[in-house]
Every structure is written in structure tokens, then in C-alpha cells.
XYZ file of C-alpha atoms in Angstrom:
634
model
C 38.656 -185.725 -294.985
C 41.955 -187.184 -293.916
C 42.624 -190.259 -296.004
C 46.074 -191.119 -294.672
C 46.327 -194.913 -294.790
C 47.626 -196.753 -291.780
C 50.384 -198.452 -293.744
C 53.889 -197.781 -294.991
C 56.242 -199.069 -297.663
C 60.010 -199.175 -297.220
C 62.493 -199.767 -299.977
C 65.409 -202.017 -299.283
C 67.986 -200.486 -301.555
C 70.088 -203.627 -301.442
C 67.378 -205.521 -303.284
C 66.231 -204.315 -306.674
C 62.517 -205.024 -307.307
C 61.621 -207.426 -310.114
C 60.799 -205.863 -313.469
C 56.999 -205.636 -313.695
C 55.093 -207.283 -316.501
C 53.949 -204.358 -318.726
C 50.576 -205.916 -319.547
C 49.944 -206.738 -315.881
C 50.818 -203.148 -314.909
C 48.443 -201.718 -317.525
C 45.547 -203.568 -315.921
C 45.716 -200.822 -313.300
C 48.160 -198.091 -314.334
C 48.973 -196.531 -317.688
C 52.018 -194.598 -316.482
C 53.816 -193.030 -313.518
C 55.236 -189.513 -313.916
C 57.452 -187.231 -311.872
C 57.094 -183.613 -312.977
C 59.120 -180.635 -311.781
C 58.195 -176.987 -312.108
C 61.233 -175.242 -313.577
C 61.369 -171.453 -313.335
C 62.965 -171.139 -316.773
C 61.556 -174.123 -318.680
C 58.194 -174.423 -316.962
C 56.758 -177.871 -316.242
C 59.322 -180.573 -317.002
C 58.698 -184.333 -317.048
C 61.649 -185.752 -315.114
C 60.517 -189.391 -315.067
C 58.075 -191.362 -317.166
C 57.495 -195.014 -316.315
C 57.207 -197.084 -318.415
C 59.239 -195.042 -320.921
C 57.401 -194.007 -324.096
C 54.028 -194.824 -322.502
C 52.666 -191.362 -323.378
C 52.967 -189.313 -326.600
C 54.550 -185.876 -326.263
C 51.251 -183.956 -326.496
C 49.751 -185.959 -323.627
C 52.924 -185.504 -321.580
C 52.537 -181.741 -321.982
C 48.865 -181.826 -320.961
C 49.645 -183.977 -317.911
C 52.453 -181.609 -316.922
C 50.181 -178.534 -317.027
C 47.405 -180.386 -315.151
C 49.682 -181.507 -312.312
C 50.301 -178.147 -310.626
C 48.131 -175.477 -309.031
C 47.203 -172.856 -311.604
C 49.466 -169.805 -311.610
C 46.404 -167.552 -311.329
C 44.726 -169.567 -308.593
C 43.663 -168.073 -305.305
C 46.618 -167.840 -302.973
C 46.287 -170.528 -300.338
C 47.558 -169.633 -296.851
C 51.089 -170.717 -296.084
C 51.639 -173.108 -293.223
C 54.526 -172.608 -290.845
C 55.856 -175.918 -292.073
C 58.226 -175.610 -295.031
C 56.381 -178.373 -296.919
C 52.808 -178.317 -298.249
C 51.453 -181.575 -299.749
C 48.171 -181.973 -301.605
C 46.381 -184.648 -303.633
C 43.976 -183.959 -306.474
C 42.838 -185.443 -309.788
C 42.173 -184.504 -313.387
C 40.723 -186.143 -316.509
C 41.176 -185.704 -320.239
C 39.975 -187.468 -323.419
C 42.347 -189.737 -325.333
C 41.541 -192.029 -328.244
C 37.800 -192.199 -327.700
C 38.178 -192.864 -323.964
C 39.411 -190.906 -320.954
C 42.613 -190.932 -318.947
C 42.431 -190.168 -315.225
C 45.339 -188.458 -313.524
C 45.945 -188.605 -309.771
C 48.446 -186.097 -308.433
C 50.611 -185.846 -305.319
C 51.898 -182.255 -305.335
C 54.577 -180.982 -302.964
C 55.416 -177.309 -302.520
C 58.563 -176.749 -300.494
C 59.673 -173.416 -299.081
C 63.411 -172.964 -298.724
C 65.160 -169.607 -298.760
C 68.260 -171.228 -300.261
C 66.306 -172.143 -303.421
C 65.610 -169.701 -306.277
C 62.526 -167.625 -305.431
C 62.409 -169.338 -302.050
C 60.866 -172.661 -303.012
C 60.171 -175.443 -305.484
C 57.273 -177.558 -306.726
C 57.202 -181.162 -307.837
C 54.359 -183.588 -308.580
C 54.123 -187.371 -308.677
C 51.338 -188.512 -311.003
C 49.570 -191.830 -311.522
C 47.765 -192.155 -314.866
C 45.085 -194.757 -315.441
C 42.180 -195.541 -317.734
C 40.070 -196.237 -314.656
C 38.285 -193.916 -312.182
C 39.565 -195.846 -309.158
C 40.109 -192.851 -306.900
C 39.846 -194.987 -303.757
C 42.880 -196.981 -304.938
C 45.124 -194.296 -306.360
C 44.675 -191.749 -303.583
C 45.946 -194.313 -301.087
C 48.699 -195.401 -303.453
C 49.858 -191.802 -303.884
C 50.132 -191.321 -300.131
C 52.772 -194.047 -300.253
C 54.373 -193.334 -303.620
C 54.509 -189.537 -303.276
C 56.654 -189.237 -300.134
C 58.686 -192.282 -301.211
C 59.638 -190.577 -304.493
C 60.945 -187.574 -302.594
C 62.954 -189.898 -300.325
C 64.551 -192.348 -302.756
C 63.812 -190.944 -306.221
C 63.311 -193.114 -309.305
C 63.680 -196.342 -307.331
C 60.268 -195.638 -305.781
C 58.616 -195.922 -309.201
C 60.274 -199.290 -309.860
C 59.290 -200.568 -306.430
C 55.651 -199.510 -306.537
C 55.244 -200.590 -310.170
C 56.425 -204.092 -309.270
C 53.798 -204.299 -306.512
C 50.989 -202.943 -308.724
C 51.847 -205.388 -311.524
C 51.502 -208.239 -309.019
C 47.955 -207.212 -308.073
C 45.100 -209.384 -309.336
C 43.028 -207.902 -312.182
C 40.500 -205.263 -311.104
C 37.182 -206.673 -309.911
C 34.698 -203.805 -310.453
C 31.985 -203.524 -307.849
C 33.851 -205.720 -305.361
C 36.049 -205.202 -302.278
C 39.723 -205.963 -302.826
C 42.894 -206.212 -300.747
C 45.834 -204.963 -302.809
C 49.208 -205.799 -301.214
C 51.990 -203.260 -301.251
C 55.061 -203.817 -299.126
C 54.070 -205.396 -295.851
C 50.595 -203.825 -295.911
C 47.559 -203.845 -298.170
C 45.183 -201.274 -299.600
C 41.650 -202.280 -298.654
C 39.332 -200.752 -301.244
C 35.910 -201.255 -302.808
C 35.997 -200.612 -306.542
C 33.064 -198.889 -308.236
C 30.953 -201.034 -310.559
C 31.691 -200.986 -314.279
C 29.073 -199.386 -316.564
C 27.913 -202.836 -317.681
C 27.704 -204.092 -314.088
C 25.806 -200.959 -313.098
C 23.317 -201.504 -315.924
C 22.802 -205.127 -314.875
C 22.537 -204.322 -311.150
C 19.209 -204.902 -309.381
C 16.805 -202.004 -309.547
C 16.256 -200.574 -307.037
C 19.661 -201.173 -305.366
C 19.602 -203.780 -302.621
C 22.594 -202.625 -300.547
C 23.009 -198.856 -300.053
C 26.377 -199.241 -298.316
C 28.348 -200.406 -301.367
C 29.348 -198.135 -304.271
C 26.625 -197.665 -306.873
C 28.622 -195.350 -309.102
C 31.869 -193.436 -309.456
C 33.683 -191.651 -306.617
C 31.774 -193.200 -303.748
C 34.749 -192.164 -301.595
C 34.421 -188.441 -302.420
C 33.898 -186.285 -299.340
C 30.466 -184.925 -300.235
C 29.901 -183.240 -296.895
C 33.254 -181.458 -296.721
C 33.075 -180.328 -300.354
C 29.663 -178.661 -299.915
C 29.472 -178.039 -296.201
C 28.892 -174.350 -296.854
C 26.161 -175.056 -299.424
C 24.160 -177.836 -297.834
C 20.808 -176.232 -298.645
C 21.749 -176.212 -302.319
C 22.608 -179.917 -302.601
C 19.105 -180.692 -303.877
C 19.398 -178.039 -306.588
C 22.821 -179.375 -307.560
C 21.348 -182.889 -307.638
C 18.765 -181.690 -310.157
C 21.365 -179.970 -312.314
C 23.497 -183.120 -312.398
C 20.416 -185.238 -313.077
C 19.629 -183.105 -316.139
C 23.245 -183.014 -317.350
C 23.453 -179.223 -317.132
C 26.786 -177.388 -317.678
C 28.322 -176.391 -314.338
C 31.453 -174.408 -313.520
C 32.899 -175.339 -310.118
C 35.426 -172.800 -308.904
C 37.590 -173.233 -305.818
C 40.731 -171.876 -304.228
C 42.814 -175.002 -304.755
C 42.914 -178.040 -307.094
C 42.075 -180.470 -304.247
C 38.936 -178.494 -303.431
C 37.609 -178.245 -306.982
C 38.491 -181.826 -307.978
C 36.845 -183.194 -304.819
C 33.732 -181.088 -305.471
C 33.414 -182.309 -309.073
C 33.854 -185.927 -307.965
C 31.196 -185.388 -305.281
C 28.774 -183.945 -307.846
C 29.270 -186.942 -310.154
C 28.595 -189.284 -307.231
C 25.512 -187.345 -306.138
C 23.177 -188.923 -308.740
C 24.209 -192.577 -308.248
C 23.052 -195.083 -309.426
C 22.465 -192.912 -312.512
C 25.744 -192.751 -314.485
C 26.960 -189.265 -315.343
C 27.034 -189.193 -319.152
C 28.265 -185.612 -319.509
C 31.943 -184.745 -319.738
C 33.402 -183.878 -316.342
C 36.844 -182.475 -315.598
C 37.834 -182.463 -311.911
C 40.648 -179.964 -312.561
C 40.579 -177.995 -315.814
C 43.199 -175.468 -316.932
C 43.562 -173.015 -319.810
C 46.209 -175.340 -321.294
C 43.645 -178.054 -321.993
C 43.052 -178.357 -325.782
C 39.285 -178.170 -325.177
C 39.623 -174.715 -323.650
C 40.094 -173.087 -327.071
C 36.851 -174.675 -328.273
C 34.657 -173.588 -325.381
C 36.375 -170.183 -325.142
C 35.410 -169.476 -328.751
C 31.683 -169.741 -328.016
C 29.863 -166.563 -328.892
C 27.324 -164.877 -326.669
C 24.067 -166.780 -326.852
C 25.681 -170.065 -327.933
C 24.660 -173.071 -325.869
C 27.433 -174.265 -323.583
C 28.305 -177.952 -324.077
C 27.260 -180.330 -321.277
C 30.358 -180.280 -319.070
C 31.184 -180.067 -315.381
C 34.424 -178.127 -315.067
C 36.477 -177.764 -311.891
C 38.736 -174.713 -312.046
C 40.845 -172.490 -309.839
C 41.845 -169.840 -312.384
C 39.673 -166.751 -311.997
C 40.147 -166.029 -315.696
C 37.418 -168.598 -316.380
C 34.854 -166.289 -314.754
C 35.351 -163.837 -317.629
C 36.045 -166.243 -320.473
C 33.182 -168.694 -319.836
C 30.298 -166.262 -319.431
C 27.954 -168.595 -321.333
C 28.017 -171.297 -318.694
C 24.630 -171.100 -316.946
C 25.503 -172.445 -313.493
C 28.464 -171.445 -311.322
C 29.278 -173.023 -307.960
C 31.977 -171.631 -305.714
C 33.190 -174.116 -303.094
C 35.744 -174.247 -300.327
C 36.762 -171.539 -297.932
C 39.947 -169.557 -298.627
C 41.592 -171.504 -295.819
C 41.578 -175.261 -296.570
C 41.589 -175.970 -292.829
C 38.564 -173.839 -292.040
C 35.661 -175.741 -290.520
C 32.981 -173.154 -291.158
C 29.648 -174.794 -291.871
C 27.115 -171.997 -291.787
C 25.858 -171.092 -295.290
C 23.572 -168.158 -295.941
C 21.331 -168.515 -298.974
C 19.588 -166.111 -301.300
C 17.528 -166.855 -304.356
C 20.293 -166.057 -306.813
C 23.331 -166.950 -304.728
C 24.435 -168.254 -301.361
C 27.480 -167.546 -299.228
C 29.041 -169.054 -296.118
C 29.625 -167.068 -292.936
C 30.054 -167.683 -289.266
C 31.749 -170.310 -287.105
C 30.712 -172.964 -284.659
C 32.972 -173.964 -281.823
C 31.058 -176.828 -280.230
C 30.334 -180.234 -281.729
C 26.673 -181.077 -282.205
C 23.860 -180.986 -284.694
C 23.930 -178.439 -287.517
C 21.850 -175.376 -286.677
C 19.103 -175.098 -289.285
C 18.329 -171.544 -288.232
C 21.823 -170.587 -289.310
C 21.364 -172.573 -292.537
C 18.211 -170.655 -293.427
C 17.818 -167.361 -295.230
C 19.497 -164.259 -293.875
C 17.407 -162.150 -291.594
C 16.590 -158.811 -293.122
C 19.037 -155.987 -292.520
C 20.115 -153.049 -294.693
C 23.656 -154.414 -295.025
C 22.438 -157.893 -295.985
C 20.083 -156.407 -298.565
C 22.854 -154.294 -300.102
C 25.251 -157.248 -300.174
C 22.641 -159.465 -301.813
C 21.919 -156.825 -304.458
C 25.640 -156.423 -305.111
C 26.167 -160.173 -305.485
C 23.223 -160.426 -307.834
C 24.438 -157.509 -309.943
C 28.054 -158.656 -310.144
C 27.292 -162.377 -310.344
C 30.248 -164.743 -310.063
C 32.633 -161.888 -310.914
C 32.431 -160.825 -307.272
C 34.802 -163.758 -306.624
C 37.542 -161.678 -308.241
C 37.728 -159.626 -305.059
C 36.736 -162.147 -302.379
C 36.251 -165.901 -302.441
C 33.023 -167.146 -300.901
C 30.973 -170.328 -301.091
C 28.025 -169.596 -303.364
C 25.763 -170.805 -306.171
C 24.752 -168.640 -309.137
C 21.972 -170.035 -311.291
C 18.645 -168.961 -312.755
C 17.378 -172.536 -312.545
C 14.144 -172.955 -310.584
C 14.501 -176.083 -308.465
C 11.761 -178.685 -308.064
C 13.133 -180.461 -305.003
C 12.841 -178.920 -301.560
C 15.760 -179.299 -299.128
C 15.067 -182.174 -296.762
C 15.282 -180.646 -293.302
C 14.986 -184.082 -291.674
C 18.263 -185.090 -293.346
C 19.957 -181.804 -292.457
C 18.875 -182.223 -288.836
C 20.719 -185.548 -288.667
C 24.060 -184.066 -289.787
C 26.670 -183.572 -287.098
C 28.789 -180.431 -286.794
C 32.397 -181.026 -285.771
C 32.706 -177.430 -284.667
C 36.300 -176.211 -284.673
C 37.750 -179.500 -283.510
C 40.061 -181.095 -286.117
C 40.310 -184.173 -283.871
C 36.738 -185.278 -284.510
C 36.354 -183.757 -287.979
C 37.167 -186.953 -289.872
C 34.807 -189.228 -287.947
C 31.977 -186.693 -288.163
C 32.531 -186.313 -291.905
C 32.291 -190.090 -292.350
C 28.946 -190.127 -290.525
C 27.612 -187.149 -292.475
C 28.693 -188.596 -295.808
C 26.891 -191.844 -295.047
C 23.696 -189.936 -294.188
C 23.853 -187.809 -297.340
C 24.779 -190.674 -299.660
C 21.972 -192.908 -298.448
C 19.479 -190.072 -298.873
C 20.507 -189.106 -302.404
C 20.745 -192.757 -303.445
C 17.159 -193.184 -302.246
C 16.152 -189.925 -303.931
C 17.621 -190.924 -307.310
C 16.221 -194.451 -307.049
C 12.710 -193.148 -306.366
C 13.015 -190.641 -309.193
C 13.929 -193.437 -311.624
C 11.307 -195.856 -310.242
C 8.549 -194.869 -312.750
C 10.760 -196.257 -315.527
C 10.738 -199.681 -313.822
C 7.959 -201.252 -315.953
C 10.076 -200.624 -319.050
C 13.122 -202.230 -317.437
C 11.658 -205.482 -316.189
C 12.465 -208.854 -317.735
C 9.489 -210.978 -318.792
C 9.800 -214.576 -317.605
C 7.962 -217.639 -319.011
C 4.729 -218.330 -317.181
C 4.034 -221.744 -315.667
C 3.000 -224.269 -318.302
C 3.963 -222.048 -321.241
C 6.605 -222.994 -323.781
C 10.050 -221.387 -323.268
C 10.926 -222.255 -326.875
C 8.782 -219.539 -328.468
C 10.157 -216.177 -329.540
C 11.069 -213.931 -326.621
C 8.400 -211.316 -325.970
C 9.674 -207.766 -326.546
C 9.997 -205.343 -323.661
C 7.236 -202.731 -323.453
C 7.872 -199.947 -325.994
C 8.771 -196.576 -324.496
C 7.171 -193.376 -325.751
C 7.972 -190.185 -323.872
C 4.532 -188.587 -324.268
C 2.707 -191.714 -323.124
C 5.076 -192.057 -320.184
C 4.543 -188.456 -319.073
C 0.754 -188.698 -319.448
C 0.650 -191.866 -317.377
C 2.961 -190.375 -314.766
C 0.831 -187.236 -314.522
C -2.218 -189.405 -313.827
C -0.711 -191.605 -311.118
C 1.879 -189.227 -309.577
C 5.589 -189.702 -308.784
C 5.075 -191.740 -305.619
C 4.795 -190.936 -301.935
C 8.528 -190.472 -301.320
C 8.876 -187.762 -303.973
C 5.460 -186.141 -303.613
C 6.249 -184.656 -300.213
C 9.680 -183.450 -301.380
C 8.714 -181.918 -304.739
C 7.041 -178.690 -305.682
C 4.099 -178.530 -308.051
C 6.271 -178.367 -311.182
C 7.575 -181.922 -310.669
C 6.360 -183.175 -314.074
C 8.550 -180.556 -315.734
C 11.586 -182.118 -314.081
C 10.781 -185.463 -315.677
C 10.239 -183.787 -319.041
C 13.615 -182.042 -318.850
C 15.241 -185.295 -317.717
C 13.922 -187.097 -320.810
C 15.389 -184.334 -322.981
C 18.677 -184.183 -321.050
C 22.009 -185.874 -321.685
C 21.821 -188.535 -318.975
C 18.498 -190.233 -319.701
C 18.969 -191.958 -323.050
C 22.458 -193.429 -322.379
C 21.207 -194.807 -319.044
C 17.915 -196.080 -320.451
C 19.444 -197.763 -323.500
C 22.160 -199.471 -321.479
C 19.642 -200.585 -318.872
C 17.283 -201.932 -321.553
C 20.125 -203.846 -323.190
C 21.033 -205.389 -319.832
C 17.400 -206.338 -319.175
C 17.105 -207.930 -322.621
C 20.259 -209.921 -321.942
C 18.893 -211.011 -318.571
C 15.620 -211.991 -320.201
C 17.494 -214.158 -322.699
C 19.352 -215.801 -319.832
C 16.122 -216.525 -317.925
C 14.404 -218.046 -320.961
C 17.469 -220.113 -321.810
C 17.552 -221.438 -318.267
C 13.838 -222.219 -318.507
C 14.496 -224.234 -321.674
C 17.167 -226.256 -319.858
C 14.766 -226.959 -316.972
C 11.729 -227.839 -319.070
C 10.303 -231.359 -319.020
C 9.697 -231.730 -322.740
C 7.431 -234.792 -322.331
C 5.128 -232.917 -319.987
C 5.183 -229.823 -322.164
C 4.160 -231.433 -325.453
C 1.612 -233.726 -323.814
C -0.801 -230.781 -323.788
C 0.017 -229.506 -327.271
C -1.886 -229.718 -330.498
C -0.307 -231.075 -333.661
C 0.446 -227.604 -334.970
C 2.028 -226.573 -331.653
C 4.229 -229.689 -331.690
C 5.491 -228.836 -335.171
C 6.140 -225.259 -334.036
C 8.057 -226.593 -331.019
C 10.230 -228.798 -333.230
C 11.064 -225.799 -335.381
C 11.828 -223.611 -332.326
C 13.976 -226.238 -330.548
C 15.964 -226.804 -333.723
C 16.590 -223.064 -334.044
C 17.812 -222.788 -330.434
C 20.033 -225.859 -330.864
C 21.664 -224.463 -333.976
C 22.233 -221.193 -332.133
C 24.005 -222.962 -329.266
C 26.136 -224.971 -331.715
C 27.111 -221.811 -333.566
C 28.145 -220.142 -330.315
C 30.282 -223.146 -329.394
C 31.964 -223.201 -332.776
C 32.730 -219.475 -332.623
C 34.188 -219.747 -329.112
C 31.503 -217.513 -327.635
C 29.634 -220.184 -325.739
C 29.157 -220.192 -321.990
C 30.340 -222.805 -319.515
C 27.130 -224.809 -319.857
C 26.823 -224.588 -323.651
C 27.682 -228.286 -324.082
C 25.004 -229.227 -321.544
C 22.534 -226.948 -323.326
C 23.294 -228.601 -326.683
C 22.776 -232.071 -325.228
C 19.495 -231.048 -323.569
C 18.144 -229.381 -326.717
C 19.214 -232.288 -328.872
C 17.352 -234.694 -326.578
C 14.273 -232.470 -326.662
C 14.431 -232.309 -330.435
C 14.477 -236.092 -330.661
C 11.523 -236.414 -328.279
C 9.432 -234.036 -330.390
C 10.605 -235.735 -333.600
C 9.500 -239.103 -332.293
C 5.858 -238.054 -331.892
C 5.624 -236.763 -335.449
C 4.014 -239.011 -338.123
C 6.384 -241.175 -340.119
C 5.821 -239.365 -343.403
C 6.787 -236.111 -341.667
C 9.882 -237.744 -340.158
C 11.002 -239.026 -343.545
C 10.498 -235.612 -345.083
C 12.577 -233.985 -342.347
C 15.405 -236.497 -342.747
C 15.836 -235.559 -346.407
C 17.847 -232.599 -345.085
C 21.323 -234.000 -344.235
C 22.050 -231.307 -341.627
C 18.856 -232.075 -339.780
C 19.481 -235.798 -340.091
C 22.895 -235.286 -338.468
C 21.236 -233.462 -335.575
C 18.743 -236.239 -335.039
C 21.316 -239.037 -335.469
C 18.852 -241.716 -336.451
C 15.970 -241.269 -334.066
C 14.237 -244.477 -332.868
C 10.679 -245.424 -333.633
C 8.002 -242.931 -332.647
C 7.087 -242.988 -328.992
C 3.797 -242.175 -327.412
C 3.835 -239.234 -325.032
C 1.716 -239.726 -321.899
C -1.570 -237.906 -322.191
C -1.132 -237.222 -325.904
C -2.186 -239.478 -328.825
C 0.391 -240.202 -331.508
C 0.100 -238.040 -334.544
C -0.222 -241.021 -336.952
C -1.149 -240.318 -340.519
C -1.680 -236.612 -339.924
C -1.091 -234.321 -342.830
C 0.899 -231.154 -342.454
C 0.213 -228.228 -344.724
C 2.783 -227.001 -347.189
C 2.940 -223.746 -345.277
C 3.961 -225.534 -342.114
C 6.533 -227.677 -343.931
C 8.191 -224.576 -345.337
C 9.132 -223.494 -341.839
C 10.965 -226.760 -341.239
C 13.652 -226.237 -343.866
C 17.102 -225.236 -342.744
């Protein structure tokens, strides 16, 4: 998809931009790099801004990750002397990840050594804001080649002036005389606290909502449901493509495919043999389980070195500008053939299995025998996996997709439409798949007339066997039943054992517990204490005094530690008033006993004489057991 923004930034060389605030810049960007490929020295970091923002080992890794692999498929040369591309990579650093966004320029010039040169402009960030940095690179990249280092100073000053990121929200980020209009993905905490199921399918519900899902897998549309399952289960996948933009876009699209479920496995949009993790996974012996990773590669050497990886996906046609959309599937692999010259709906007959012919049979047997190694001789779009899928391709969705034919003019608009169709479908698919977990992720609110001062009820305990037995009895729901094969319960069982379930479930439970605490706290602030205790017994009133005191002390402690909310003072005043009301209906001997504790006496601040509560007789002369009194001590 063409993402060229309709904006420009010009540098007035007579005016030097203001020096950006380093902390303000780091809210968005860790560093800017300009890296040149030197024939004698290899990748060389020409510029690093801010200076010393990266240690030398990370500089080396960034340098190797910022150029097409030397053993990549040879992309076709354009008649133009300049070839620009944008792609991304990701690597671990200090317990987190750093995202790299690359603008690479390859220039052909017979006057240069070996007839050309390569240079990359890189934006490094701790955040997966691809929608921001792709647009930023389309300004910064060409500007660096025009005015050099001054472009880094100029753009850095604009980025440092941006407001802090607002995850999950649309933002207008000014740069020059224009603005980048983006919608940031939600943070993991925001995603956990989001309504379930999602209320608005048009906004991002996970990472890389802007990834071009349709273009990345246009030759493998029938296999999207299988790939959805593999991502759902956190299976290791090797994505191989002709170019870094193709493989990084495909990996981003796969991560986005299971939204709103976060992808908890390690994913690398563009992975090279120079990555420190390559030595670890390359040392796996035959039969060793491959770690849960989604790797995007272009180097064909990975086909031989990573034989243990169980699922291989080959994406992208050899020509990046090809608009072929006609995949041919077989049980063990699929390939893309054919062209379509007229815009219209995708032809499902051409998306279906190959018709029998001797040549097709021989080719299928050859592909199955050679496996992914057949890519060493010819690149084709295909999937190699022994996984038996549960989901059936949704032909109703495929019928709605629009084929742009061979017309580049309408390709972008058609891709936007197709992406919206696919994203809405897979969002609905994932949401319905996760729906059976809803009863375990639902906050319990106080019922009418009940006391909000009691201990919060725990969420229902989750036991995998009980969940599966109950699900087997009631079924997965109408939406999934007609799209799943008979082995659907096995998919849930594998999901519970996979790498994505527990991180999602635990984070979601924590968010629900926090929401439940908020709801009960709000109920306490809204409670009419007189009305509440008017229907209570003596024992219940004593319990309420104890509970209100505990909540009041908790609010005071939060205020003193600086962790209170905006309405903590109001909450303290309300709880203190409630405590006094309950205290006033207690018998005098009980009141005197309570006031022996100086801390409690300070809370009560000399309560007035006991008051009668409407509808409830005063508790005069009542005796309270020693057991009950023991609960009243601080």
C-alpha cells in the first residue's frame, strides 16, 4: 500500500532549529541513525543523534538490520537510478524491546564504485508506533539525502515538541507546516482494561493496525484462517520474502491478525544472521523444540539452518509491483499463479484447489518432497505446515474482497477496502473465540441494598478442565460453530497450553479486579449510610464500623504515600462521616471502649451523642462479645 503522506517539510538553512529537550525527545524516539554501506568497512554508522544514545553492540546490530541481506532474493531493478524502501526490525534490550524503522535508499550510478551505493536512515524507539514512524521516515529519509545532518536536528526539534504519546487515541503531530494524523495502538494495560467484546471495530485493538494485511497475503488468502490459528496458539513461524519490506510487513500483519489478543511470543519483522539470537536458535539439534518466535527473513540460508521450525510461510512475489492475486492451494503447501487484468471481485474458483492434471500432480509431489527448500530455485507464495486447521476459510468474506486487477491507480483504495473487511472479520473471529472466557473476566458489582463495605467477592476461579468440560457441553457459540470443524475443542485445549493464553488471561483478570475495586469504591461514596444501617442487626452494624474504618485507613494511607486519586480527599471525608454515623448508634459502653484507642479517637474527633437512625432502634445497653471487640482493635 502506498503510504506517502500528503505533506512536506522544508528546512530553512538560515534558521537553526532549537535544541530539543532530550527527555521530551525520548518520549517518542530513542535515537536517529544514518548508516552507510561501505564496500571495505561494511555497515558504518555515519550519524547518531543524540550522540552516545546507543552502546556499540546495539549500534552494530542496528547497522546490520538496516540493509537488505546480502543473500536476499534479487529484486528487479527499476529504470530509475534510485530505489527507496521502508521496513522495520525489532530486538531485545534490557528486558524490553527496541523497534527500528528504516528508510533505505539504493542508488545506481556508474561513476560510483561497483556502480552504486546504499544508505539507510533509521528511527529507533521503544514503542511499536509504526503508523507514526513510517510517515515520519517519508519526510526524514529524503530530507537527510538533501541536506544531511541538519535534517536530524530539524526533525528532532519537531518530535521533541510533540505532546506525550496518548496510546489508543488519535493524535495530530505537527512537523513543519503539516501534521501527521495518526491513531496510536492501545498500551497493554489499556488493552487489558478495554471493554470486552470491543465496542468500536474501526479503531486499533492491538499492534500494527496499519499493516497491509491484504497486500501481504494476497496470494495466500485461503490460508489466513490457518495462520490465524497458528498465531493464536503462539506457534513458531518462519516468514520468508524477497525483500525486507515484504517480510516485515507480513510479520506485522500476522501480529495484528489476532487482535484484540496481544501477541506474547517474540516476533522479529526482519531478522538477520547477525542477530545475537541467531547463534542460539541455530544451535538447536534435530528434534529440539523451536522457541515460540515469528521470524521475518530474506536470507535463504535460514531454510537450511532452521529446519526445526514447524511452519514456513513464503510471501510476496519476486516483483514487488506485481498485482497477482490468484493463489493455488494444496494440503501441504500453496503457491500463487495467474493474473487478473480487470477490477472486480476476487474469483473464488481461481482461489480453490488446482484442477487435476499430470503436471500439477508432479509439481505438488515435488513441492511436498522438497518442502521450503524449493524456494532456493524459485520464489513462490506458499505455506508449509503439518498443522491440521480447525477453522474453515470464510467464503462470504472472500467474496466481498475486491480485486484491483493490474491497475496500480486503484490498487491503494482497493487495498484499504479489503483490509477493512479482513480486519473486521478477524476481530470478530478472535472476539467470539475468547467469548467463553467472559464469565471469568466480569466484575461483580454490589447488588441493590447490599453493603459495599464488605470484603470484595473474588472472581470465579478458573480451572482448565472444568472450563473445557463446560464448553464441550454448551458449544462455542453460533458464530464459531458454522466456521469450525469437529475438532474445535482441541483448538481451545491447545490455546490454553499455548504461549498467548496465560499472559492475556492474567492481565485481563488483573484489570477486571482493578475495575471491580473502582466500582465498589464508587458504591461506597454513593451509599446513604443512614438508610443502609437502618435495616441492619447489631452485629452487622459493628461489622460495618470495622469495615468503614478499614477503608478509611486505606484511603488515608494512599494519600500519605502520594498514591491517592483525585477524589481521595472526598472519599476520606465521606468515609469519616459514615464512620461517625455508625459510631453514634453504638451503645455508650462500646463507644467508650473504642475511644480508648487514640488513633481511633482521632478519626472520630469527639463524636456527638448517639443519634437514632430512622427505622432502627438505638442499641442501648447491648453487650458485645469479646470476639467481636477483638476485631475493633487497630
